[in-house]
Tab-separated table of C-alpha atoms in Angstrom:
chain	number	residue	atom	x	y	z
S	417	MET	CA	-47.171	26.576	-68.437
S	418	GLU	CA	-45.253	24.178	-70.674
S	419	PRO	CA	-41.980	22.797	-69.277
S	420	THR	CA	-40.053	24.298	-72.144
S	421	ASP	CA	-41.524	27.755	-71.439
S	422	TYR	CA	-40.657	27.429	-67.693
S	423	VAL	CA	-37.044	26.519	-68.472
S	424	ALA	CA	-36.803	29.400	-70.903
S	425	ARG	CA	-38.099	31.779	-68.264
S	426	LEU	CA	-35.535	30.587	-65.724
S	427	ARG	CA	-32.767	31.129	-68.278
S	428	THR	CA	-34.012	34.634	-68.966
S	429	GLN	CA	-34.067	35.469	-65.219
S	430	ALA	CA	-30.609	34.008	-64.742
S	431	ASN	CA	-29.257	36.203	-67.520
S	432	ASP	CA	-31.036	39.321	-66.187
S	433	PRO	CA	-28.266	41.846	-65.250
S	434	GLY	CA	-30.357	43.212	-62.349
S	435	ARG	CA	-30.783	39.809	-60.694
S	436	GLU	CA	-27.478	39.887	-58.755
S	437	GLU	CA	-28.171	43.355	-57.438
S	438	ALA	CA	-31.636	42.261	-56.217
S	439	LEU	CA	-30.102	39.253	-54.459
S	440	ARG	CA	-27.487	41.443	-52.814
S	441	ARG	CA	-30.183	43.839	-51.554
S	442	ASP	CA	-32.160	40.899	-50.197
S	443	ARG	CA	-29.131	39.530	-48.353
S	444	ARG	CA	-28.388	42.963	-46.876
S	445	VAL	CA	-31.969	43.285	-45.606
S	446	ARG	CA	-31.833	39.829	-43.990
S	447	ARG	CA	-28.487	40.566	-42.362
S	448	LEU	CA	-29.823	43.889	-41.038
S	449	LYS	CA	-32.894	42.191	-39.543
S	450	ILE	CA	-30.720	39.571	-37.867
S	451	ALA	CA	-28.381	42.248	-36.487
S	452	LEU	CA	-31.280	44.269	-35.115
S	453	ALA	CA	-32.749	41.187	-33.456
S	454	VAL	CA	-29.427	40.226	-31.904
S	455	GLY	CA	-28.851	43.817	-30.750
S	456	ALA	CA	-32.229	43.944	-29.052
S	457	GLY	CA	-31.461	40.666	-27.273
S	458	VAL	CA	-28.077	41.952	-26.137
S	459	LEU	CA	-29.656	45.135	-24.787
S	460	LEU	CA	-32.286	43.117	-22.948
S	461	LEU	CA	-29.741	40.750	-21.428
S	462	GLY	CA	-27.448	43.656	-20.646
S	463	GLY	CA	-30.226	45.477	-18.800
S	464	PHE	CA	-31.043	42.347	-16.808
S	465	GLY	CA	-27.380	41.779	-16.078
S	466	TYR	CA	-27.008	45.363	-14.833
S	467	TRP	CA	-30.039	44.924	-12.556
S	468	LEU	CA	-28.753	41.600	-11.277
S	469	THR	CA	-25.294	43.031	-10.616
S	470	ASP	CA	-26.835	45.984	-8.830
S	471	VAL	CA	-28.880	43.674	-6.611
S	472	THR	CA	-26.239	41.092	-5.830
S	473	GLY	CA	-22.977	42.931	-6.254
S	474	GLU	CA	-22.738	46.705	-6.384
S	475	ARG	CA	-25.663	47.318	-4.048
S	476	PRO	CA	-24.482	47.178	-0.414
S	477	PRO	CA	-25.794	43.949	1.126
S	478	TYR	CA	-27.467	45.809	3.983
S	479	GLU	CA	-29.820	47.665	1.613
S	480	PRO	CA	-33.060	45.718	1.064
S	481	TYR	CA	-34.024	45.621	-2.617
S	482	SER	CA	-37.430	43.908	-2.341
S	483	ALA	CA	-38.320	44.356	1.320
S	484	GLN	CA	-41.992	44.998	0.680
S	485	THR	CA	-42.414	41.845	-1.405
S	486	LEU	CA	-40.706	39.453	1.039
S	487	HIS	CA	-41.904	38.442	4.478
S	488	GLU	CA	-39.353	39.653	6.995
S	489	GLU	CA	-38.837	36.155	8.400
S	490	ILE	CA	-37.002	35.204	5.190
S	491	TRP	CA	-34.967	38.391	4.797
S	492	PRO	CA	-31.204	37.826	4.329
S	493	LEU	CA	-29.117	38.069	7.486
S	494	GLU	CA	-27.393	41.206	6.202
S	495	TRP	CA	-30.623	43.198	5.992
S	496	PRO	CA	-31.589	45.479	8.888
S	497	TYR	CA	-33.750	44.405	11.800
S	498	THR	CA	-36.961	46.392	12.075
S	499	GLN	CA	-39.585	47.317	14.637
S	500	ASP	CA	-41.847	44.704	13.055
S	501	MET	CA	-39.422	41.906	14.039
S	502	PRO	CA	-36.747	43.432	16.315
S	503	PHE	CA	-35.388	40.025	17.409
S	504	ARG	CA	-35.407	38.397	13.970
S	505	ASN	CA	-32.870	35.548	13.687
S	506	SER	CA	-31.965	35.874	17.366
S	507	PRO	CA	-32.253	33.236	20.105
S	508	ALA	CA	-33.222	36.157	22.347
S	509	ALA	CA	-36.615	36.244	20.617
S	510	GLY	CA	-37.669	33.414	22.923
S	511	TRP	CA	-36.176	34.888	26.089
S	512	THR	CA	-38.177	36.451	28.893
S	513	PRO	CA	-38.571	40.236	28.683
S	514	GLY	CA	-36.881	42.498	31.202
S	515	ALA	CA	-36.538	41.761	34.881
S	516	GLY	CA	-38.683	38.649	34.507
S	517	GLY	CA	-35.705	36.956	32.863
S	518	ILE	CA	-33.597	37.231	36.039
S	519	TYR	CA	-34.487	34.268	38.213
S	520	VAL	CA	-33.710	33.990	41.903
S	521	PRO	CA	-33.001	30.433	43.071
S	522	VAL	CA	-35.070	28.895	45.827
S	523	PRO	CA	-33.035	29.261	49.045
S	524	VAL	CA	-32.300	26.454	51.442
S	525	ALA	CA	-31.045	27.168	54.967
S	526	SER	CA	-27.367	26.261	55.214
S	527	GLY	CA	-24.197	27.029	57.188
S	528	GLY	CA	-26.073	28.836	59.897
S	529	LEU	CA	-27.897	31.071	57.405
S	530	SER	CA	-31.669	30.953	57.288
S	531	GLU	CA	-33.749	30.973	54.116
S	532	LYS	CA	-34.653	34.570	54.912
S	533	ASP	CA	-30.978	35.562	55.202
S	534	ILE	CA	-30.126	33.966	51.863
S	535	THR	CA	-33.222	35.345	50.125
S	536	ALA	CA	-32.326	38.890	51.186
S	537	VAL	CA	-28.886	38.643	49.545
S	538	LEU	CA	-30.217	36.977	46.373
S	539	GLU	CA	-32.899	39.650	46.001
S	540	ASN	CA	-30.278	42.360	46.423
S	541	VAL	CA	-28.224	40.794	43.635
S	542	LYS	CA	-31.288	40.738	41.381
S	543	THR	CA	-32.096	44.359	42.224
S	544	LEU	CA	-28.522	45.319	41.337
S	545	LEU	CA	-28.784	43.532	37.975
S	546	VAL	CA	-32.146	45.131	37.222
S	547	GLU	CA	-30.991	48.603	38.219
S	548	THR	CA	-27.845	48.419	36.098
S	549	ASN	CA	-29.051	46.447	33.054
S	550	VAL	CA	-32.845	46.529	32.752
S	551	SER	CA	-34.192	49.749	34.303
S	552	GLU	CA	-35.695	51.944	31.565
S	553	ASP	CA	-34.393	55.063	33.275
S	554	THR	CA	-30.857	53.678	33.418
S	555	LEU	CA	-30.972	52.464	29.816
S	556	ALA	CA	-32.145	55.944	28.785
S	557	GLY	CA	-28.984	57.472	30.224
S	558	ALA	CA	-29.779	58.058	33.904
S	559	GLU	CA	-27.559	56.939	36.741
S	560	PRO	CA	-28.984	53.911	38.611
S	561	ALA	CA	-30.760	54.940	41.793
S	562	ALA	CA	-30.626	51.947	44.140
S	563	ALA	CA	-27.467	50.191	42.938
S	564	PRO	CA	-24.890	52.360	44.770
S	565	ALA	CA	-26.586	51.701	48.096
S	566	LEU	CA	-26.430	47.940	47.542
S	567	LEU	CA	-22.787	47.674	46.537
S	568	ASP	CA	-19.821	47.923	48.878
S	569	PRO	CA	-17.586	50.421	47.056
S	570	SER	CA	-14.378	49.174	48.672
S	571	GLY	CA	-12.276	47.105	46.319
S	572	VAL	CA	-14.278	48.119	43.227
S	573	ASP	CA	-12.411	50.576	41.040
S	574	ALA	CA	-14.160	53.315	39.112
S	575	ALA	CA	-13.752	51.559	35.753
S	576	VAL	CA	-15.584	48.462	36.945
S	577	ARG	CA	-18.342	50.437	38.652
S	578	LYS	CA	-18.877	52.372	35.427
S	579	ASP	CA	-18.769	49.227	33.302
S	580	MET	CA	-21.391	47.462	35.408
S	581	VAL	CA	-24.042	49.879	34.108
S	582	THR	CA	-25.669	49.589	30.661
S	583	ARG	CA	-26.629	53.023	29.359
S	584	PHE	CA	-27.466	54.509	25.968
S	585	ASP	CA	-27.315	58.106	24.795
S	586	PRO	CA	-30.964	59.232	24.528
S	587	GLU	CA	-30.015	61.675	21.775
S	588	GLU	CA	-28.760	58.746	19.703
S	589	VAL	CA	-31.165	55.851	20.363
S	590	TYR	CA	-34.138	54.864	22.451
S	591	LEU	CA	-35.346	51.462	23.645
S	592	ASP	CA	-37.865	49.799	21.351
S	593	GLU	CA	-41.202	48.878	22.939
S	594	ASN	CA	-40.076	45.236	22.781
S	595	GLY	CA	-37.302	46.371	25.087
S	596	VAL	CA	-34.725	44.004	26.476
S	597	ARG	CA	-34.511	40.228	26.717
S	598	ALA	CA	-32.606	38.514	29.530
S	599	LYS	CA	-31.374	34.991	30.116
S	600	GLY	CA	-28.863	33.388	32.429
S	601	ALA	CA	-28.400	31.822	35.818
S	602	MET	CA	-27.925	32.830	39.431
S	603	THR	CA	-26.423	30.266	41.779
S	604	TYR	CA	-25.179	30.397	45.335
S	605	GLU	CA	-23.249	28.378	47.893
S	606	VAL	CA	-22.631	28.690	51.576
S	607	SER	CA	-19.223	27.805	52.971
S	608	ALA	CA	-18.706	25.812	56.160
S	609	ALA	CA	-17.853	29.118	57.814
S	610	GLY	CA	-21.262	30.469	56.847
S	611	GLU	CA	-20.081	32.797	54.044
S	612	LEU	CA	-22.609	33.173	51.234
S	613	SER	CA	-21.230	33.424	47.698
S	614	VAL	CA	-23.516	34.291	44.756
S	615	HIS	CA	-22.503	33.796	41.129
S	616	VAL	CA	-24.402	35.333	38.226
S	617	ASP	CA	-23.978	34.765	34.506
S	618	TYR	CA	-26.525	36.773	32.527
S	619	SER	CA	-26.909	37.984	28.967
S	620	PHE	CA	-29.048	40.950	27.948
S	621	VAL	CA	-30.069	41.760	24.387
S	622	TYR	CA	-31.422	45.237	23.652
S	623	ALA	CA	-33.533	46.384	20.703
S	624	LEU	CA	-32.887	50.051	19.956
S	625	VAL	CA	-34.253	52.618	17.519
S	626	ARG	CA	-32.416	55.671	16.256
S	627	ALA	CA	-33.618	58.885	17.853
S	628	GLU	CA	-33.350	60.775	14.572
S	629	GLU	CA	-36.472	60.756	12.420
S	630	GLY	CA	-36.739	59.294	8.950
S	631	HIS	CA	-34.413	56.312	9.285
S	632	GLU	CA	-36.812	53.684	7.962
S	633	VAL	CA	-36.123	50.350	6.298
S	634	ILE	CA	-39.428	50.511	4.458
S	635	PRO	CA	-41.967	53.345	4.733
S	636	GLY	CA	-43.329	53.529	8.260
S	637	VAL	CA	-41.032	50.809	9.648
S	638	PRO	CA	-37.871	52.088	11.416
S	639	GLU	CA	-34.679	50.092	11.710
S	640	VAL	CA	-33.784	48.418	14.993
S	641	ALA	CA	-30.207	47.879	16.126
S	642	ARG	CA	-29.368	45.207	18.695
S	643	VAL	CA	-26.713	45.330	21.385
S	644	ALA	CA	-25.863	42.309	23.523
S	645	VAL	CA	-24.215	42.496	26.946
S	646	ARG	CA	-23.039	39.545	29.002
S	647	ARG	CA	-21.947	39.752	32.620
S	648	GLN	CA	-20.326	37.167	34.881
S	649	MET	CA	-19.941	38.270	38.499
S	650	THR	CA	-19.452	36.833	41.949
S	651	PHE	CA	-20.692	38.527	45.120
S	652	THR	CA	-20.345	37.908	48.818
S	653	SER	CA	-22.296	39.689	51.517
S	654	LYS	CA	-20.773	41.834	54.239
S	655	GLY	CA	-22.690	44.044	56.628
S	656	GLY	CA	-25.724	44.053	54.390
S	657	LYS	CA	-23.672	45.150	51.365
S	658	LEU	CA	-22.745	43.203	48.248
S	659	VAL	CA	-18.995	42.768	47.873
S	660	LEU	CA	-17.936	42.253	44.259
S	661	GLY	CA	-15.377	39.522	43.694
S	662	ALA	CA	-14.657	38.080	40.245
S	663	TYR	CA	-15.938	40.238	37.408
S	664	ALA	CA	-16.064	39.916	33.614
S	665	SER	CA	-18.220	41.564	31.002
S	666	GLU	CA	-18.594	41.558	27.257
S	667	VAL	CA	-20.481	43.795	24.843
S	668	ALA	CA	-21.293	43.054	21.215
S	669	ASN	CA	-22.490	45.156	18.267
S	670	HIS	CA	-21.213	48.255	20.018
S	671	ASP	CA	-19.006	50.719	18.149
S	672	CYS	CA	-15.671	49.875	19.731
S	673	SER	CA	-14.126	53.043	18.283
S	674	ALA	CA	-16.698	55.321	19.943
S	675	PRO	CA	-15.627	57.695	22.732
S	676	LYS	CA	-15.544	56.201	26.225
S	677	ASP	CA	-18.433	58.359	27.398
S	678	GLY	CA	-20.292	55.846	29.565
S	679	TYR	CA	-22.761	54.971	26.809
S	680	LEU	CA	-23.016	52.011	24.472
S	681	HIS	CA	-23.288	52.977	20.818
S	682	PRO	CA	-25.118	50.346	18.754
S	683	LEU	CA	-24.161	49.586	15.168
S	684	SER	CA	-26.865	49.675	12.515
S	685	ALA	CA	-26.840	47.249	9.578
S	686	GLU	CA	-24.819	49.789	7.605
S	687	GLY	CA	-22.488	50.294	10.567
S	688	ARG	CA	-21.890	46.550	10.922
S	689	TRP	CA	-21.080	46.301	7.209
S	690	LYS	CA	-18.679	49.238	7.279
S	691	ALA	CA	-16.988	47.921	10.418
S	692	GLY	CA	-16.537	44.572	8.685
S	693	ARG	CA	-14.986	46.227	5.622
S	694	ALA	CA	-12.666	48.315	7.790
S	695	ALA	CA	-11.527	45.146	9.554
S	696	LYS	CA	-10.693	43.327	6.295
S	697	GLY	CA	-7.314	41.707	6.580
S	698	VAL	CA	-7.383	42.094	10.355
S	699	ARG	CA	-7.680	38.934	12.372
S	700	VAL	CA	-10.968	39.116	14.267
S	701	THR	CA	-12.057	36.695	16.970
S	702	LEU	CA	-15.767	35.994	16.783
S	703	ALA	CA	-17.631	35.500	20.060
S	704	ASP	CA	-20.679	33.291	20.432
S	705	LEU	CA	-22.790	35.205	22.900
S	706	TYR	CA	-25.151	32.291	23.316
S	707	ASP	CA	-22.543	29.730	24.360
S	708	GLU	CA	-23.575	29.268	27.975
S	709	LYS	CA	-20.431	27.269	28.797
S	710	ARG	CA	-18.010	29.957	27.680
S	711	VAL	CA	-16.111	31.719	30.461
S	712	LEU	CA	-15.391	35.359	29.707
S	713	PRO	CA	-11.892	36.761	30.064
S	714	SER	CA	-11.600	38.618	33.348
S	715	GLY	CA	-12.064	42.361	33.310
S	716	PRO	CA	-14.544	44.998	32.215
S	717	GLY	CA	-15.972	45.970	28.872
S	718	HIS	CA	-14.515	43.546	26.358
S	719	CYS	CA	-15.851	44.772	23.002
S	720	VAL	CA	-16.264	41.738	20.756
S	721	THR	CA	-17.400	40.862	17.258
S	722	PRO	CA	-20.411	38.561	17.677
S	723	THR	CA	-21.387	35.584	15.572
S	724	GLY	CA	-24.886	37.044	15.959
S	725	THR	CA	-27.009	39.106	18.315
């Protein structure tokens, strides 16, 4: 095409009355395509934002959102404990199970008392601890069998005697097969007058499953709730009986508002969260159950908020 013909053609197109309308239609189409693309992006980001908000904000923190895709060892602290790992994130995972965690010191004859004399008292103290805090029958709601015969009832009021026993309502929960973990110390001393004094400071952590069916964290894996109990007691021996002296106890992850019915009522992950929300604005003292140097305030049944169980 000759240059002169090309220029003439451009002039003709420029003077075409339909040219402006065609350009306007073209601009409208481009703007519509851009708007549709931006709208699709906004919808996509909005959907992702809604999911993210649901996971990290609106969804209660105790509800696992990807439990089956994450190994339980790395689950957030707020998520429930399960029967797969009932002592997850707990120092009690490394404690000795049951009665094996209650150690009796090696006796040495002193103050006119033989090793046999001292051993008999120490074994009675252990039996009392086992009967009231470890026995499966007692934990399942029964009254301890041997404990009353070991303890001198004089000087021990009913509230303390009741508080010395750890029991759960069998219609509410049952002990997980991993059971209870125990750790602490038993020490003794003999005075110049030959009086034997035994001091115990033991913590017990219980893994419990709801008795009702269907409460599962993921299919086939029920939730486990943990309750921790710590007891500090001093005994002397008189006429073959244990005489209770100083006494202090503490219980954690128990529903402090529950009826005083002789049972401990463990809080589930949801229960812990709701209790925390109800206590918002209320000054709460956290208790470190694993601080072995901490001396408990005297008296029975202090219900505390734990730093962890």
